[in-house]
XYZ file of C-alpha atoms in Angstrom:
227
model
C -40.607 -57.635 33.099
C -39.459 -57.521 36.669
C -39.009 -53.839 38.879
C -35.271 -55.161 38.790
C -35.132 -55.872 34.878
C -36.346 -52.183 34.067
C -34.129 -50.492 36.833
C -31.298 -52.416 35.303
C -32.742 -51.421 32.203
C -32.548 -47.754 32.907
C -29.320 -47.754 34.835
C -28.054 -49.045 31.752
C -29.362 -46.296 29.370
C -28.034 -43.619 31.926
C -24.535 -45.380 31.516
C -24.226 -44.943 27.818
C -25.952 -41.255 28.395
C -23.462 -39.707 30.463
C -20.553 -40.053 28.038
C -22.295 -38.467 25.187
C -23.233 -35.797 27.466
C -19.812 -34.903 28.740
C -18.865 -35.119 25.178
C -21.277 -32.641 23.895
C -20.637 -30.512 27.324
C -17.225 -31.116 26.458
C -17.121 -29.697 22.781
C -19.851 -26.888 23.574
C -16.598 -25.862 26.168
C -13.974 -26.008 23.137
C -16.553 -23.932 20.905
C -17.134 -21.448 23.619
C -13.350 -21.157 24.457
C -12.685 -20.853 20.601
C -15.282 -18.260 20.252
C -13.661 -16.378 23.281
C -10.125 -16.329 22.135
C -11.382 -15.370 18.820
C -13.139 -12.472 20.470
C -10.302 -11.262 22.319
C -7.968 -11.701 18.896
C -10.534 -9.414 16.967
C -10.389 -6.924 19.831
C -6.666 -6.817 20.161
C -6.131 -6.658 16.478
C -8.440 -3.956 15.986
C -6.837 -2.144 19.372
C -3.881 -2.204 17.151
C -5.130 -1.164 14.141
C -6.656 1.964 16.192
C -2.977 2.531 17.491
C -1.117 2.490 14.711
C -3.640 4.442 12.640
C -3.354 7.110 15.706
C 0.656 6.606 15.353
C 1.007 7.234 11.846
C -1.191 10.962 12.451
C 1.030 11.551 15.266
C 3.744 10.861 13.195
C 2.481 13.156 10.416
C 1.892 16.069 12.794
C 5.360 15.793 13.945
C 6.847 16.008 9.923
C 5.164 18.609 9.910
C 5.776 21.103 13.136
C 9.898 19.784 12.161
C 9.134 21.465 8.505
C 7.552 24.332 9.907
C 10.322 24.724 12.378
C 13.251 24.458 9.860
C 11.097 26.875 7.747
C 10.976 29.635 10.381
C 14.657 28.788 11.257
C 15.771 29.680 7.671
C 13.185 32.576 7.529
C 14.859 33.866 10.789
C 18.588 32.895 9.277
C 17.568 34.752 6.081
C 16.241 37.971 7.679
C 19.305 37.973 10.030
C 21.492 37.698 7.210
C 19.667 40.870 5.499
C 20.255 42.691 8.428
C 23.485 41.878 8.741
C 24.097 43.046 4.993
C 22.489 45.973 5.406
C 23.913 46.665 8.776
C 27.188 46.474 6.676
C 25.795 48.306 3.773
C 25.039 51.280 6.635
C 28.694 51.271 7.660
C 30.381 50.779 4.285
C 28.342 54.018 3.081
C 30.015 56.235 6.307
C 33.532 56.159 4.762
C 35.740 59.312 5.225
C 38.758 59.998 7.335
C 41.762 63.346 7.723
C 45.106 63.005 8.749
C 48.079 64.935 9.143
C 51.745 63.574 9.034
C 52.948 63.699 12.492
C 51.476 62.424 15.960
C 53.277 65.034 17.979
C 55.894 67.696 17.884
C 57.400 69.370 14.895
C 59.924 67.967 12.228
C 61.069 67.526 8.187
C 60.502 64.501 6.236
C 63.065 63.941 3.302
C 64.607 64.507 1.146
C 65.222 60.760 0.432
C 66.411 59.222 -3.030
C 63.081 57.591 -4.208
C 59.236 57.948 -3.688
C 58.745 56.942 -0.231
C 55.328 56.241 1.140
C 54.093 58.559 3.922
C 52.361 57.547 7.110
C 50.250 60.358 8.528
C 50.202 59.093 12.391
C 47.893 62.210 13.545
C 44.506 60.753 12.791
C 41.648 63.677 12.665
C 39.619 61.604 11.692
C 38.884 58.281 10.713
C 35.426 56.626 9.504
C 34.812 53.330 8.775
C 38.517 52.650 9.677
C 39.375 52.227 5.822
C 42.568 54.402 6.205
C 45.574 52.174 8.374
C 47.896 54.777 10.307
C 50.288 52.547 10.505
C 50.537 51.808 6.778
C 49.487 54.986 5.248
C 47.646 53.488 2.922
C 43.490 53.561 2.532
C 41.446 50.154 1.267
C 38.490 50.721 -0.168
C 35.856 48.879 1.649
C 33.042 49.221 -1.385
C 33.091 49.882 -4.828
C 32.459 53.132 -5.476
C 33.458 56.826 -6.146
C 35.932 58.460 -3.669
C 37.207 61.749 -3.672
C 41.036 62.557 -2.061
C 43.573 65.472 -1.124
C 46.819 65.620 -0.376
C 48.328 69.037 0.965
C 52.110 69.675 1.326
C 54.357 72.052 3.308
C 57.657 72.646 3.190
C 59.825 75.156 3.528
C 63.850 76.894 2.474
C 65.388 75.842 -0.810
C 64.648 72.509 -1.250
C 61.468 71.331 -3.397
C 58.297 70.066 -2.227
C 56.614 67.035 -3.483
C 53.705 64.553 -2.850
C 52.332 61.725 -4.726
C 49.120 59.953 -4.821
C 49.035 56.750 -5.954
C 46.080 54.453 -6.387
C 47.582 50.909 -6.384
C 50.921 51.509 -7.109
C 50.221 54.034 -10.367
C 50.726 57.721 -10.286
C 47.479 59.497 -9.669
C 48.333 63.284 -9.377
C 51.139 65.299 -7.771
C 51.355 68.196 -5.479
C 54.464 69.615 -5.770
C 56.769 73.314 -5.247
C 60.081 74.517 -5.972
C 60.882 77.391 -3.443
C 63.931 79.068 -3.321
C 62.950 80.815 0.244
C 60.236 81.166 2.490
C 57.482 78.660 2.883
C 55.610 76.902 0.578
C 51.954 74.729 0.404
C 51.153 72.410 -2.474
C 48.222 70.529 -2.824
C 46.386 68.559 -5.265
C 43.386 65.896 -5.518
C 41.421 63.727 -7.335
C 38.137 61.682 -7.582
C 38.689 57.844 -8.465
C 36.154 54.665 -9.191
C 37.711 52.390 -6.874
C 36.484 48.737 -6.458
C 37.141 46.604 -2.888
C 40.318 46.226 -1.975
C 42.072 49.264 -4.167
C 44.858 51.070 -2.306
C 45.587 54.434 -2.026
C 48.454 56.512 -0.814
C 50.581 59.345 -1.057
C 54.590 59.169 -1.858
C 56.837 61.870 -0.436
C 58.436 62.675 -4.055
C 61.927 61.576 -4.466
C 64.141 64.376 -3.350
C 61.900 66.444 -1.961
C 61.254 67.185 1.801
C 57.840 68.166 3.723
C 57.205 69.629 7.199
C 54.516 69.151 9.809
C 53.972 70.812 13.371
C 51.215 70.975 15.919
C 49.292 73.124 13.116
C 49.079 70.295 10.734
C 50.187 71.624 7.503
C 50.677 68.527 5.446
C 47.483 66.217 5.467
C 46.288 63.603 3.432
C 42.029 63.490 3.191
C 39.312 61.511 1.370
C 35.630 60.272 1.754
C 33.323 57.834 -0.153
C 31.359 60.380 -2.676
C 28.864 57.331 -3.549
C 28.859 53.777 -4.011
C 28.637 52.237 -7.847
């Protein structure tokens, strides 16, 4: 074999070489690129996994401080209500209130031709603000047990007369039949009333009363306890 035979020879062999050794280059490439991206998939996906396990938690925590927080808030609702009630409870218990029949002046009421209701304007005094002086007529605020007076002046030859009525029915009277002089009548009573029960007192049909700066004729009453 001739020097130019084998070189051929060789060239030859390095010819048919090179292909298979791009191809195996070419596929180690493909398996390292495949091994890469499935490297970077596993990474990301377990990233992800990492976040949303750290989500949900998050999300958890934050259930949790909102039911916390609407807890308190009806805790704090709830004790401001109590306070409230018992706030009212305070007032409700401080009922009482004296008046006498006229604001100013001096001057005869009556006689008129049927029970008429009297409006003491001269407020003595007046709490809890259950008694309206420009009504005459008390509302009970709370059930309970009130006591009331009614005192009556009058005067000459004509009778004397006051009614208390507790929601339109005839409690007690107060009443006088002079023939001179001056004359005081007075009467009272202690009634269960529940909230919203009126009561008032009725100059008596044909009868007149008289008030001054001394306050003769009053009307009274105070919460004795609450039922």
């Amino acid at each position: 074999m001739t020097v130019i035979q084998q070189v051929s020879g060789d060239r030859m062999k390095i010819i048919m070489f090179f292909p298979l050794l791009l191809l195996v280059c070419s596929v180690s490439a493909d398996q390292t690129e495949t091994e890469v991206q499935q490297s970077n998939t596993q990474d990301i996906n377990a990233v992800l996994r990492e976040l949303t396990a750290s989500l949900a938690v998050q999300n958890e925590r934050i259930t949790v401080l909102q039911r916390e927080n609407e807890e308190q808030a009806a805790k704090l609702e709830s004790q401001k209500t109590e306070i409230d009630e018992l706030k009212q409870e305070l007032q409700v218990k401080q009922v009482a209130f004296s008046v006498s029949l006229l604001g100013q002046g001096r001057g005869d009421t009556g006689p008129y031709n049927a029970n008429t209701t009297l409006i003491f304007k001269c407020v003595v005094t007046n709490i809890g603000n259950a008694y309206n002086p420009h009504t005459g007529i008390f509302t009970a605020p709370v059930r309970g047990v009130y006591h009331f007076e009614l005192h009556m002046f009058g005067y000459g030859d004509i009778q004397t007369g006051g009614v208390l009525f507790k929601n339109g029915e005839l409690i007690c009277i107060a009443y006088e039949a002079p023939t001179s002089g001056r004359v005081s009548a007075s009467n009272g009573a202690s009634l269960l009333l529940e909230v919203g029960d009126q009561v008032s007192v009725l100059l008596h049909a044909n009868t007149r009363i008289h008030d001054n700066h001394n306050h003769h004729t009053t009307f009274s009453g105070h919460l004795i306890f609450t039922m």
